[in-house]
Amino acid sequence: MASPSPFPSPLPCDGDDDRVVEPRHWLMKIEPDECSIDELARLPGQTVAWTGVRNYQARNFMRDAMRIGDGVLYYHSSCPEPGIAGLAEVASPAYPDATQFDAASPYFDPKASPAAPRWLHVDVRFVRRTRQLGLAELRSHPELAGMALLRPGNRLSITPVTLAEWQAVLALLGVTEPA
DNA sequence: GCCAACGTTGGC
DNA sequence: GCCAACGTTGGC
């Protein structure tokens, strides 16, 4: 990666100390053709393996910064109504993406091997559907103007969401977080 | 289908 | 390490 990340650095790992680590929040894009929020709710365990990420920055978010339980804005992309369609949560640590070893997969990576995997992913669990919160509406709220998703030219499929952005989105969705 | 933005690749 | 070519993303 050539330039310093424009995103806040990951919080320190919670290895040695007993501090409670703030829950972090993410926006994860998926094409509803692959796994819409409705499909996610019907899957066994209501959990999907987030395979197919082939961008180092997105991979590094999963590998270095995500923790089980982190909140996820479930975003439908490349579809008639792009936008947030539900809430989810991180359900596993990052682990090797099996599709990189599968020559028949569109995500096959000939430079990867089980001994030296390049691509990782987490599992993501359904939390709830929400109303559709589309791009135009997201852009219309000044408190969301800084969202990584809304940056011109943004293409990252996984972006961090600040606590303030998370709370603002939930307020727009009329969702009250459990205590 | 268009196209702007951006990441990756590979020759030099 | 530069940088042009190419591929991909994703809203429109």
Coordinates of N, CA, C and O in Angstrom, one line a residue, chain A:
Chain A
M1 N 0.8 -1.2 0.0 CA 0.0 0.0 0.0 C 0.9 1.2 0.0 O 1.7 1.4 0.9
A2 N 0.6 2.1 -0.9 CA 1.6 3.2 -1.1 C 1.4 4.3 -0.1 O 2.4 4.7 0.5
S3 N 0.2 4.7 0.1 CA 0.0 5.9 0.9 C -0.6 5.5 2.3 O -1.1 4.4 2.4
P4 N -0.4 6.4 3.3 CA -0.9 6.1 4.6 C -2.4 6.0 4.5 O -3.1 6.6 3.7
S5 N -2.9 5.1 5.3 CA -4.4 4.9 5.3 C -5.1 6.2 5.8 O -4.7 6.8 6.7
P6 N -6.2 6.5 5.1 CA -7.0 7.7 5.5 C -7.9 7.3 6.6 O -8.6 8.2 7.1
F7 N -7.9 6.1 7.1 CA -8.8 5.7 8.1 C -8.1 5.7 9.5 O -6.9 5.6 9.6
P8 N -8.9 5.8 10.5 CA -8.3 5.7 11.8 C -7.6 4.4 12.0 O -8.0 3.4 11.5
S9 N -6.5 4.5 12.7 CA -5.8 3.2 13.0 C -6.6 2.3 13.9 O -7.4 2.8 14.7
P10 N -6.4 1.0 13.7 CA -7.1 0.1 14.6 C -6.7 0.3 16.1 O -5.6 0.8 16.4
L11 N -7.7 0.1 16.9 CA -7.4 0.2 18.3 C -6.4 -0.9 18.7 O -6.2 -1.8 18.0
P12 N -5.7 -0.6 19.8 CA -4.7 -1.6 20.3 C -5.4 -3.0 20.5 O -6.5 -3.0 20.9
C13 N -4.6 -4.0 20.3 CA -5.2 -5.3 20.6 C -5.4 -5.5 22.1 O -4.7 -4.9 22.9
D14 N -6.4 -6.3 22.4 CA -6.7 -6.5 23.8 C -6.0 -7.7 24.4 O -6.6 -8.4 25.3
G15 N -4.8 -7.9 24.0 CA -4.1 -9.1 24.4 C -3.7 -9.1 25.9 O -4.0 -10.0 26.7
D16 N -3.0 -8.0 26.3 CA -2.4 -8.1 27.6 C -3.2 -7.4 28.7 O -3.1 -7.8 29.9
D17 N -4.0 -6.5 28.4 CA -4.7 -5.8 29.5 C -6.1 -6.2 29.5 O -6.6 -6.9 28.7
D18 N -6.8 -5.7 30.5 CA -8.1 -6.1 30.8 C -9.1 -5.0 30.4 O -10.3 -5.1 30.7
R19 N -8.6 -4.0 29.7 CA -9.6 -2.9 29.4 C -10.7 -3.5 28.4 O -10.4 -4.3 27.6
V20 N -11.8 -2.9 28.6 CA -12.9 -3.2 27.7 C -12.6 -2.5 26.4 O -12.4 -1.3 26.4
V21 N -12.5 -3.2 25.3 CA -12.3 -2.6 24.0 C -13.6 -2.1 23.4 O -14.6 -2.8 23.4
E22 N -13.6 -0.8 23.0 CA -14.8 -0.3 22.4 C -15.3 -1.2 21.3 O -14.4 -1.6 20.5
P23 N -16.5 -1.4 21.2 CA -17.0 -2.1 20.0 C -16.7 -1.2 18.8 O -16.8 0.0 18.8
R24 N -16.3 -1.8 17.7 CA -16.1 -1.1 16.5 C -17.2 -1.4 15.5 O -17.9 -2.3 15.7
H25 N -17.2 -0.6 14.5 CA -18.3 -0.6 13.5 C -17.8 -0.6 12.1 O -16.8 0.1 11.8
W26 N -18.5 -1.2 11.2 CA -18.1 -1.4 9.8 C -19.2 -1.3 8.9 O -20.4 -1.5 9.3
L27 N -18.9 -0.9 7.7 CA -19.9 -1.0 6.6 C -19.4 -2.1 5.6 O -18.2 -2.0 5.2
M28 N -20.2 -3.1 5.3 CA -19.7 -4.1 4.4 C -20.7 -4.2 3.2 O -21.9 -4.3 3.4
K29 N -20.1 -4.1 2.0 CA -20.9 -4.1 0.8 C -21.1 -5.6 0.3 O -20.1 -6.3 0.3
I30 N -22.2 -5.9 -0.1 CA -22.4 -7.1 -0.8 C -23.5 -7.0 -1.9 O -24.4 -6.1 -1.7
E31 N -23.3 -7.7 -2.9 CA -24.4 -7.6 -4.0 C -25.5 -8.5 -3.5 O -25.3 -9.7 -3.1
P32 N -26.7 -8.0 -3.5 CA -27.9 -8.8 -3.0 C -28.0 -10.1 -3.8 O -28.6 -11.1 -3.3
D33 N -27.5 -10.1 -5.1 CA -27.6 -11.4 -5.8 C -26.7 -12.5 -5.1 O -27.0 -13.7 -5.3
E34 N -25.7 -12.0 -4.4 CA -24.8 -13.0 -3.7 C -25.5 -13.4 -2.4 O -25.6 -14.6 -2.1
C35 N -25.8 -12.4 -1.6 CA -26.4 -12.7 -0.3 C -27.1 -11.5 0.2 O -26.5 -10.7 0.9
S36 N -28.4 -11.4 -0.1 CA -29.1 -10.2 0.4 C -29.4 -10.4 1.9 O -29.1 -11.5 2.5
I37 N -29.8 -9.3 2.6 CA -30.1 -9.4 4.0 C -31.2 -10.5 4.3 O -31.1 -11.2 5.3
D38 N -32.1 -10.6 3.3 CA -33.2 -11.6 3.5 C -32.6 -13.0 3.4 O -33.0 -13.9 4.2
E39 N -31.7 -13.2 2.5 CA -31.0 -14.5 2.4 C -30.2 -14.8 3.6 O -30.2 -16.0 4.1
L40 N -29.5 -13.8 4.1 CA -28.7 -14.0 5.3 C -29.5 -14.5 6.4 O -29.1 -15.4 7.2
A41 N -30.7 -13.9 6.6 CA -31.6 -14.3 7.7 C -32.1 -15.7 7.6 O -32.5 -16.3 8.5
R42 N -32.0 -16.3 6.4 CA -32.5 -17.7 6.2 C -31.4 -18.7 6.2 O -31.6 -19.9 6.2
L43 N -30.1 -18.2 6.2 CA -29.0 -19.2 6.2 C -28.9 -19.9 7.5 O -29.3 -19.4 8.5
P44 N -28.3 -21.1 7.5 CA -28.1 -21.9 8.7 C -27.2 -21.0 9.6 O -26.2 -20.5 9.2
G45 N -27.7 -20.9 10.9 CA -26.9 -20.0 11.8 C -27.0 -18.5 11.5 O -26.4 -17.7 12.1
Q46 N -27.8 -18.2 10.4 CA -27.9 -16.8 10.0 C -26.5 -16.2 9.8 O -26.3 -15.0 10.1
T47 N -25.6 -17.0 9.3 CA -24.2 -16.5 9.2 C -23.7 -16.8 7.8 O -24.0 -17.9 7.2
V48 N -23.0 -15.9 7.2 CA -22.3 -16.1 5.9 C -20.8 -15.9 6.0 O -20.4 -15.0 6.8
A49 N -20.1 -16.7 5.3 CA -18.6 -16.6 5.2 C -18.4 -15.5 4.2 O -18.8 -15.6 3.0
W50 N -17.7 -14.4 4.6 CA -17.5 -13.3 3.7 C -16.4 -13.5 2.8 O -15.4 -12.7 2.7
T51 N -16.4 -14.5 1.9 CA -15.3 -14.9 1.1 C -15.3 -13.9 -0.2 O -16.2 -13.2 -0.5
G52 N -14.2 -14.0 -0.8 CA -14.0 -13.3 -2.1 C -13.4 -11.9 -2.0 O -13.2 -11.3 -3.0
V53 N -13.1 -11.4 -0.8 CA -12.4 -10.1 -0.7 C -11.0 -10.3 -1.3 O -10.2 -11.1 -0.9
R54 N -10.7 -9.4 -2.3 CA -9.4 -9.5 -3.0 C -8.8 -8.1 -3.0 O -8.2 -7.7 -4.0
N55 N -8.9 -7.4 -1.9 CA -8.3 -6.1 -1.8 C -7.6 -6.1 -0.5 O -8.1 -6.5 0.5
Y56 N -6.3 -5.6 -0.5 CA -5.5 -5.8 0.7 C -6.0 -4.9 1.8 O -5.9 -5.3 3.0
Q57 N -6.5 -3.7 1.5 CA -6.9 -2.9 2.6 C -8.1 -3.5 3.3 O -8.2 -3.5 4.5
A58 N -9.0 -4.0 2.5 CA -10.2 -4.6 3.1 C -9.8 -5.9 3.9 O -10.3 -6.1 5.0
R59 N -8.9 -6.6 3.3 CA -8.4 -7.8 4.0 C -7.8 -7.4 5.4 O -8.0 -8.1 6.4
N60 N -7.0 -6.4 5.3 CA -6.3 -6.0 6.6 C -7.3 -5.5 7.6 O -7.0 -5.7 8.8
F61 N -8.4 -4.9 7.2 CA -9.4 -4.5 8.2 C -9.9 -5.8 8.9 O -10.0 -5.8 10.1
M62 N -10.2 -6.8 8.1 CA -10.7 -8.0 8.7 C -9.6 -8.7 9.6 O -9.9 -9.2 10.7
R63 N -8.4 -8.7 9.1 CA -7.3 -9.4 9.8 C -6.9 -8.7 11.1 O -6.6 -9.3 12.1
D64 N -6.8 -7.3 11.0 CA -6.1 -6.6 12.1 C -7.1 -5.8 13.0 O -6.7 -5.5 14.1
A65 N -8.2 -5.5 12.5 CA -9.1 -4.6 13.3 C -10.4 -5.2 13.7 O -11.0 -4.7 14.8
M66 N -10.9 -6.1 13.0 CA -12.3 -6.6 13.4 C -12.2 -7.5 14.6 O -11.2 -8.2 14.8
R67 N -13.2 -7.4 15.4 CA -13.4 -8.3 16.5 C -14.8 -8.9 16.5 O -15.7 -8.3 16.0
I68 N -14.9 -10.1 17.0 CA -16.2 -10.7 17.2 C -17.1 -9.8 17.9 O -16.8 -9.2 18.9
G69 N -18.3 -9.6 17.3 CA -19.3 -8.7 17.9 C -19.3 -7.3 17.4 O -20.3 -6.5 17.6
D70 N -18.3 -6.9 16.6 CA -18.3 -5.6 16.0 C -19.6 -5.4 15.1 O -20.0 -6.4 14.4
G71 N -20.2 -4.2 15.2 CA -21.4 -4.0 14.4 C -21.1 -3.8 12.9 O -20.1 -3.2 12.6
V72 N -22.0 -4.2 12.1 CA -21.9 -4.1 10.7 C -23.1 -3.5 10.0 O -24.3 -4.0 10.3
L73 N -22.9 -2.5 9.3 CA -24.0 -2.0 8.4 C -24.0 -2.8 7.1 O -23.0 -2.9 6.4
Y74 N -25.1 -3.5 6.9 CA -25.1 -4.5 5.8 C -25.7 -3.7 4.5 O -26.8 -3.3 4.5
Y75 N -24.8 -3.5 3.6 CA -25.0 -2.6 2.4 C -25.2 -3.4 1.2 O -24.3 -4.1 0.8
H76 N -26.3 -3.2 0.5 CA -26.5 -3.8 -0.8 C -25.9 -2.9 -1.9 O -26.3 -1.7 -2.0
S77 N -25.0 -3.5 -2.7 CA -24.4 -2.7 -3.8 C -24.7 -3.3 -5.1 O -25.1 -4.5 -5.3
S78 N -24.4 -2.5 -6.2 CA -24.5 -3.0 -7.6 C -25.9 -3.6 -7.8 O -26.1 -4.7 -8.3
C79 N -26.9 -2.8 -7.5 CA -28.3 -3.3 -7.6 C -29.2 -2.0 -7.8 O -28.7 -0.9 -7.7
P80 N -30.4 -2.3 -8.0 CA -31.3 -1.1 -8.4 C -31.4 -0.1 -7.2 O -31.5 1.1 -7.5
E81 N -31.3 -0.5 -6.0 CA -31.4 0.4 -4.9 C -30.3 0.2 -3.9 O -30.4 -0.4 -2.9
P82 N -29.1 0.8 -4.3 CA -28.0 0.6 -3.4 C -28.2 1.3 -2.0 O -28.8 2.4 -2.0
G83 N -27.8 0.6 -1.0 CA -28.0 1.3 0.3 C -28.0 0.3 1.5 O -27.8 -0.9 1.3
I84 N -28.1 0.8 2.7 CA -28.1 0.0 3.9 C -29.4 -0.8 4.0 O -30.5 -0.1 3.8
A85 N -29.4 -2.0 4.2 CA -30.6 -2.8 4.2 C -30.8 -3.6 5.5 O -31.8 -4.2 5.7
G86 N -29.8 -3.6 6.4 CA -29.9 -4.3 7.6 C -28.6 -4.1 8.5 O -27.7 -3.4 8.1
L87 N -28.7 -4.8 9.6 CA -27.6 -4.8 10.6 C -27.1 -6.2 10.7 O -27.9 -7.2 10.7
A88 N -25.8 -6.3 11.0 CA -25.2 -7.6 11.2 C -24.1 -7.5 12.2 O -23.9 -6.4 12.7
E89 N -23.4 -8.6 12.5 CA -22.2 -8.5 13.4 C -21.1 -9.4 13.0 O -21.4 -10.4 12.3
V90 N -19.9 -9.1 13.3 CA -18.8 -9.9 13.0 C -18.9 -11.2 13.9 O -19.1 -11.1 15.1
A91 N -18.8 -12.4 13.3 CA -19.1 -13.6 14.0 C -17.9 -14.5 14.1 O -18.0 -15.6 14.7
S92 N -16.7 -14.1 13.6 CA -15.6 -15.0 13.7 C -14.3 -14.2 13.5 O -14.4 -13.0 13.0
P93 N -13.2 -14.7 14.0 CA -11.9 -14.1 13.6 C -11.7 -14.3 12.1 O -12.4 -15.1 11.5
A94 N -10.7 -13.6 11.6 CA -10.3 -13.8 10.2 C -9.6 -15.1 10.0 O -8.8 -15.5 10.8
Y95 N -10.0 -15.8 8.9 CA -9.4 -17.1 8.7 C -9.3 -17.3 7.1 O -9.9 -16.6 6.4
P96 N -8.4 -18.2 6.7 CA -8.1 -18.3 5.2 C -9.4 -18.5 4.4 O -10.2 -19.3 4.8
D97 N -9.4 -17.9 3.3 CA -10.5 -17.9 2.3 C -10.3 -19.1 1.4 O -9.4 -19.1 0.6
A98 N -11.1 -20.2 1.5 CA -10.8 -21.4 0.8 C -11.0 -21.2 -0.7 O -10.4 -21.9 -1.5
T99 N -11.7 -20.1 -1.1 CA -11.9 -20.0 -2.6 C -10.6 -19.6 -3.3 O -10.5 -19.8 -4.5
Q100 N -9.6 -19.1 -2.6 CA -8.4 -18.7 -3.2 C -7.6 -20.0 -3.7 O -6.8 -19.9 -4.6
F101 N -7.9 -21.1 -3.2 CA -7.2 -22.4 -3.5 C -7.9 -23.2 -4.6 O -7.5 -24.2 -5.0
D102 N -9.1 -22.7 -5.0 CA -10.0 -23.5 -5.8 C -9.9 -23.0 -7.2 O -10.5 -21.9 -7.6
A103 N -9.3 -23.8 -8.1 CA -9.0 -23.4 -9.5 C -10.3 -23.1 -10.2 O -10.4 -22.4 -11.2
A104 N -11.4 -23.7 -9.7 CA -12.7 -23.5 -10.4 C -13.4 -22.3 -9.9 O -14.5 -21.9 -10.5
S105 N -12.9 -21.6 -8.9 CA -13.6 -20.5 -8.4 C -13.2 -19.2 -9.1 O -12.0 -19.0 -9.5
P106 N -14.1 -18.3 -9.2 CA -13.8 -17.0 -9.8 C -12.8 -16.2 -8.9 O -12.2 -15.3 -9.3
Y107 N -12.7 -16.7 -7.7 CA -11.8 -16.0 -6.7 C -10.5 -16.7 -6.5 O -9.7 -16.4 -5.7
F108 N -10.2 -17.7 -7.4 CA -9.0 -18.4 -7.4 C -7.8 -17.5 -7.5 O -7.8 -16.5 -8.3
D109 N -6.8 -17.7 -6.7 CA -5.5 -16.9 -6.8 C -4.4 -17.9 -6.9 O -4.0 -18.5 -5.9
P110 N -3.8 -17.9 -8.1 CA -2.7 -18.9 -8.3 C -1.5 -18.7 -7.5 O -0.6 -19.5 -7.3
K111 N -1.4 -17.5 -6.9 CA -0.2 -17.2 -6.1 C -0.4 -17.5 -4.7 O 0.5 -17.4 -3.9
A112 N -1.5 -18.0 -4.3 CA -1.8 -18.4 -3.0 C -1.7 -19.9 -2.8 O -1.9 -20.7 -3.7
S113 N -1.3 -20.3 -1.6 CA -1.3 -21.7 -1.3 C -1.7 -21.9 0.1 O -1.6 -21.0 0.9
P114 N -2.2 -23.1 0.5 CA -2.6 -23.3 1.8 C -1.5 -23.0 2.9 O -1.8 -22.6 4.0
A115 N -0.3 -23.3 2.4 CA 0.8 -23.0 3.3 C 1.1 -21.5 3.5 O 1.6 -21.0 4.5
A116 N 0.7 -20.7 2.4 CA 0.9 -19.3 2.4 C -0.3 -18.6 1.9 O -0.3 -18.1 0.7
P117 N -1.4 -18.6 2.6 CA -2.6 -18.0 2.1 C -2.5 -16.5 2.1 O -1.8 -15.9 2.9
R118 N -3.1 -15.9 1.1 CA -3.0 -14.4 0.9 C -4.3 -13.8 1.4 O -4.3 -12.6 1.8
W119 N -5.4 -14.5 1.3 CA -6.7 -13.9 1.5 C -7.5 -14.5 2.7 O -7.5 -15.8 2.8
L120 N -8.0 -13.7 3.5 CA -8.7 -14.1 4.7 C -10.1 -13.5 4.6 O -10.4 -12.6 3.9
H121 N -10.9 -14.0 5.5 CA -12.3 -13.4 5.7 C -12.8 -13.7 7.0 O -12.3 -14.6 7.8
V122 N -13.8 -13.0 7.4 CA -14.6 -13.3 8.6 C -15.9 -13.9 8.3 O -16.3 -13.9 7.1
D123 N -16.6 -14.4 9.3 CA -18.0 -14.7 9.1 C -18.9 -13.5 9.7 O -18.5 -12.9 10.6
V124 N -20.0 -13.4 9.1 CA -20.9 -12.3 9.4 C -22.3 -12.8 9.7 O -22.8 -13.6 9.0
R125 N -22.8 -12.4 10.9 CA -24.1 -12.9 11.3 C -25.2 -11.9 11.3 O -25.0 -10.7 11.7
F126 N -26.4 -12.3 10.8 CA -27.6 -11.5 10.8 C -27.9 -10.9 12.1 O -27.9 -11.7 13.1
V127 N -28.3 -9.7 12.2 CA -28.9 -9.1 13.4 C -30.3 -8.7 13.2 O -31.2 -9.2 13.9
R128 N -30.5 -7.9 12.2 CA -31.9 -7.5 11.8 C -32.0 -6.8 10.5 O -31.0 -6.2 10.0
R129 N -33.2 -6.9 9.9 CA -33.4 -6.1 8.7 C -33.7 -4.6 9.2 O -34.1 -4.4 10.3
T130 N -33.5 -3.7 8.3 CA -33.9 -2.3 8.5 C -34.6 -1.9 7.3 O -34.7 -2.5 6.3
R131 N -35.2 -0.7 7.4 CA -35.7 -0.1 6.1 C -34.5 0.2 5.2 O -33.4 0.3 5.7
Q132 N -34.8 0.4 4.0 CA -33.7 0.7 3.0 C -33.3 2.1 3.3 O -34.1 3.1 3.3
L133 N -32.0 2.3 3.5 CA -31.4 3.7 3.6 C -30.4 3.9 2.5 O -29.3 3.4 2.5
G134 N -30.9 4.6 1.5 CA -30.2 4.7 0.2 C -29.1 5.7 0.2 O -29.0 6.5 1.1
L135 N -28.3 5.7 -0.8 CA -27.2 6.6 -0.9 C -27.6 8.1 -0.9 O -27.0 8.9 -0.2
A136 N -28.7 8.4 -1.6 CA -29.1 9.8 -1.6 C -29.4 10.3 -0.2 O -29.1 11.4 0.2
E137 N -30.1 9.5 0.5 CA -30.5 9.9 1.9 C -29.3 9.9 2.7 O -29.1 10.9 3.6
L138 N -28.4 9.0 2.6 CA -27.1 9.0 3.4 C -26.4 10.3 3.1 O -25.9 11.0 4.0
R139 N -26.3 10.7 1.9 CA -25.6 11.9 1.5 C -26.3 13.2 2.0 O -25.7 14.2 2.1
S140 N -27.6 13.1 2.3 CA -28.3 14.3 2.6 C -28.1 14.7 4.1 O -28.6 15.7 4.5
H141 N -27.4 13.8 4.8 CA -27.3 14.1 6.3 C -25.8 14.6 6.5 O -24.9 13.8 6.4
P142 N -25.7 15.8 7.0 CA -24.3 16.4 7.2 C -23.5 15.5 8.2 O -22.3 15.4 8.0
E143 N -24.2 15.0 9.2 CA -23.4 14.2 10.1 C -22.8 12.9 9.5 O -22.0 12.3 10.2
L144 N -23.3 12.6 8.3 CA -22.8 11.4 7.7 C -21.8 11.7 6.5 O -21.3 10.8 5.9
A145 N -21.6 13.0 6.3 CA -20.8 13.4 5.1 C -19.4 12.8 5.1 O -18.8 12.7 4.1
G146 N -18.9 12.5 6.3 CA -17.5 12.0 6.4 C -17.4 10.5 6.2 O -16.3 10.0 6.2
M147 N -18.6 9.8 6.0 CA -18.5 8.4 5.9 C -17.6 8.0 4.8 O -17.7 8.5 3.7
A148 N -16.7 7.0 5.0 CA -15.8 6.5 4.0 C -16.6 6.1 2.7 O -16.2 6.3 1.6
L149 N -17.7 5.5 3.0 CA -18.6 5.0 1.8 C -18.9 6.1 0.9 O -18.9 5.9 -0.4
L150 N -19.0 7.3 1.4 CA -19.5 8.5 0.6 C -18.4 9.2 -0.1 O -18.6 10.2 -0.9
R151 N -17.1 8.9 0.2 CA -16.0 9.6 -0.4 C -16.0 9.3 -1.9 O -16.3 8.2 -2.4
P152 N -15.8 10.4 -2.7 CA -15.7 10.2 -4.1 C -14.8 9.1 -4.5 O -13.7 9.0 -4.0
G153 N -15.2 8.3 -5.4 CA -14.3 7.2 -5.9 C -14.1 6.1 -5.0 O -13.4 5.2 -5.3
N154 N -14.8 6.1 -3.8 CA -14.6 5.0 -2.9 C -15.1 3.7 -3.5 O -16.1 3.6 -4.1
R155 N -14.2 2.7 -3.4 CA -14.6 1.4 -4.0 C -14.4 0.3 -2.9 O -14.6 -0.9 -3.2
L156 N -13.9 0.6 -1.8 CA -13.6 -0.4 -0.8 C -14.9 -1.1 -0.4 O -15.9 -0.5 -0.1
S157 N -14.8 -2.4 -0.3 CA -16.0 -3.2 0.0 C -16.2 -3.3 1.6 O -17.3 -3.6 2.0
I158 N -15.2 -2.9 2.3 CA -15.3 -2.9 3.8 C -14.7 -1.6 4.2 O -13.6 -1.3 3.9
T159 N -15.5 -0.8 4.9 CA -15.0 0.5 5.4 C -15.4 0.7 6.9 O -16.4 0.2 7.4
P160 N -14.5 1.3 7.7 CA -14.8 1.6 9.1 C -15.9 2.6 9.2 O -16.0 3.5 8.3
V161 N -16.7 2.5 10.3 CA -17.7 3.5 10.6 C -17.4 4.0 12.0 O -17.2 3.2 12.9
T162 N -17.4 5.3 12.1 CA -17.2 5.8 13.5 C -18.4 5.6 14.4 O -19.5 5.4 13.9
L163 N -18.1 5.7 15.7 CA -19.2 5.5 16.6 C -20.3 6.6 16.3 O -21.5 6.3 16.3
A164 N -19.9 7.8 16.0 CA -20.9 8.9 15.8 C -21.7 8.5 14.5 O -22.9 8.8 14.5
E165 N -21.0 8.0 13.5 CA -21.7 7.7 12.3 C -22.7 6.5 12.5 O -23.8 6.5 12.1
W166 N -22.2 5.5 13.3 CA -23.0 4.4 13.6 C -24.3 4.8 14.3 O -25.4 4.4 14.0
Q167 N -24.1 5.7 15.3 CA -25.3 6.1 16.1 C -26.2 7.0 15.2 O -27.5 6.8 15.4
A168 N -25.7 7.8 14.3 CA -26.5 8.6 13.5 C -27.3 7.7 12.5 O -28.5 8.0 12.3
V169 N -26.7 6.7 12.0 CA -27.4 5.8 11.1 C -28.5 5.1 11.8 O -29.6 5.0 11.3
L170 N -28.2 4.6 13.0 CA -29.2 3.8 13.7 C -30.4 4.7 14.1 O -31.5 4.3 14.0
A171 N -30.1 6.0 14.4 CA -31.2 6.9 14.7 C -32.0 7.1 13.4 O -33.3 7.1 13.5
L172 N -31.4 7.3 12.3 CA -32.1 7.4 11.0 C -33.0 6.2 10.7 O -34.1 6.3 10.2
L173 N -32.5 5.0 11.2 CA -33.2 3.8 10.9 C -34.3 3.5 12.0 O -35.1 2.6 11.9
G174 N -34.3 4.4 13.0 CA -35.2 4.1 14.1 C -34.9 2.9 14.9 O -35.8 2.3 15.6
V175 N -33.6 2.5 15.0 CA -33.2 1.3 15.7 C -32.6 1.8 17.1 O -31.7 2.6 17.1
T176 N -33.1 1.2 18.1 CA -32.5 1.3 19.4 C -31.6 0.2 19.7 O -32.1 -1.0 19.7
E177 N -30.4 0.4 20.1 CA -29.5 -0.7 20.4 C -29.8 -1.3 21.7 O -30.1 -0.6 22.7
P178 N -29.7 -2.6 21.8 CA -29.9 -3.2 23.1 C -28.8 -2.7 24.1 O -27.7 -2.4 23.6
A179 N -29.1 -2.7 25.3 CA -28.1 -2.2 26.3 C -26.9 -3.0 26.4 O -26.9 -4.2 26.2

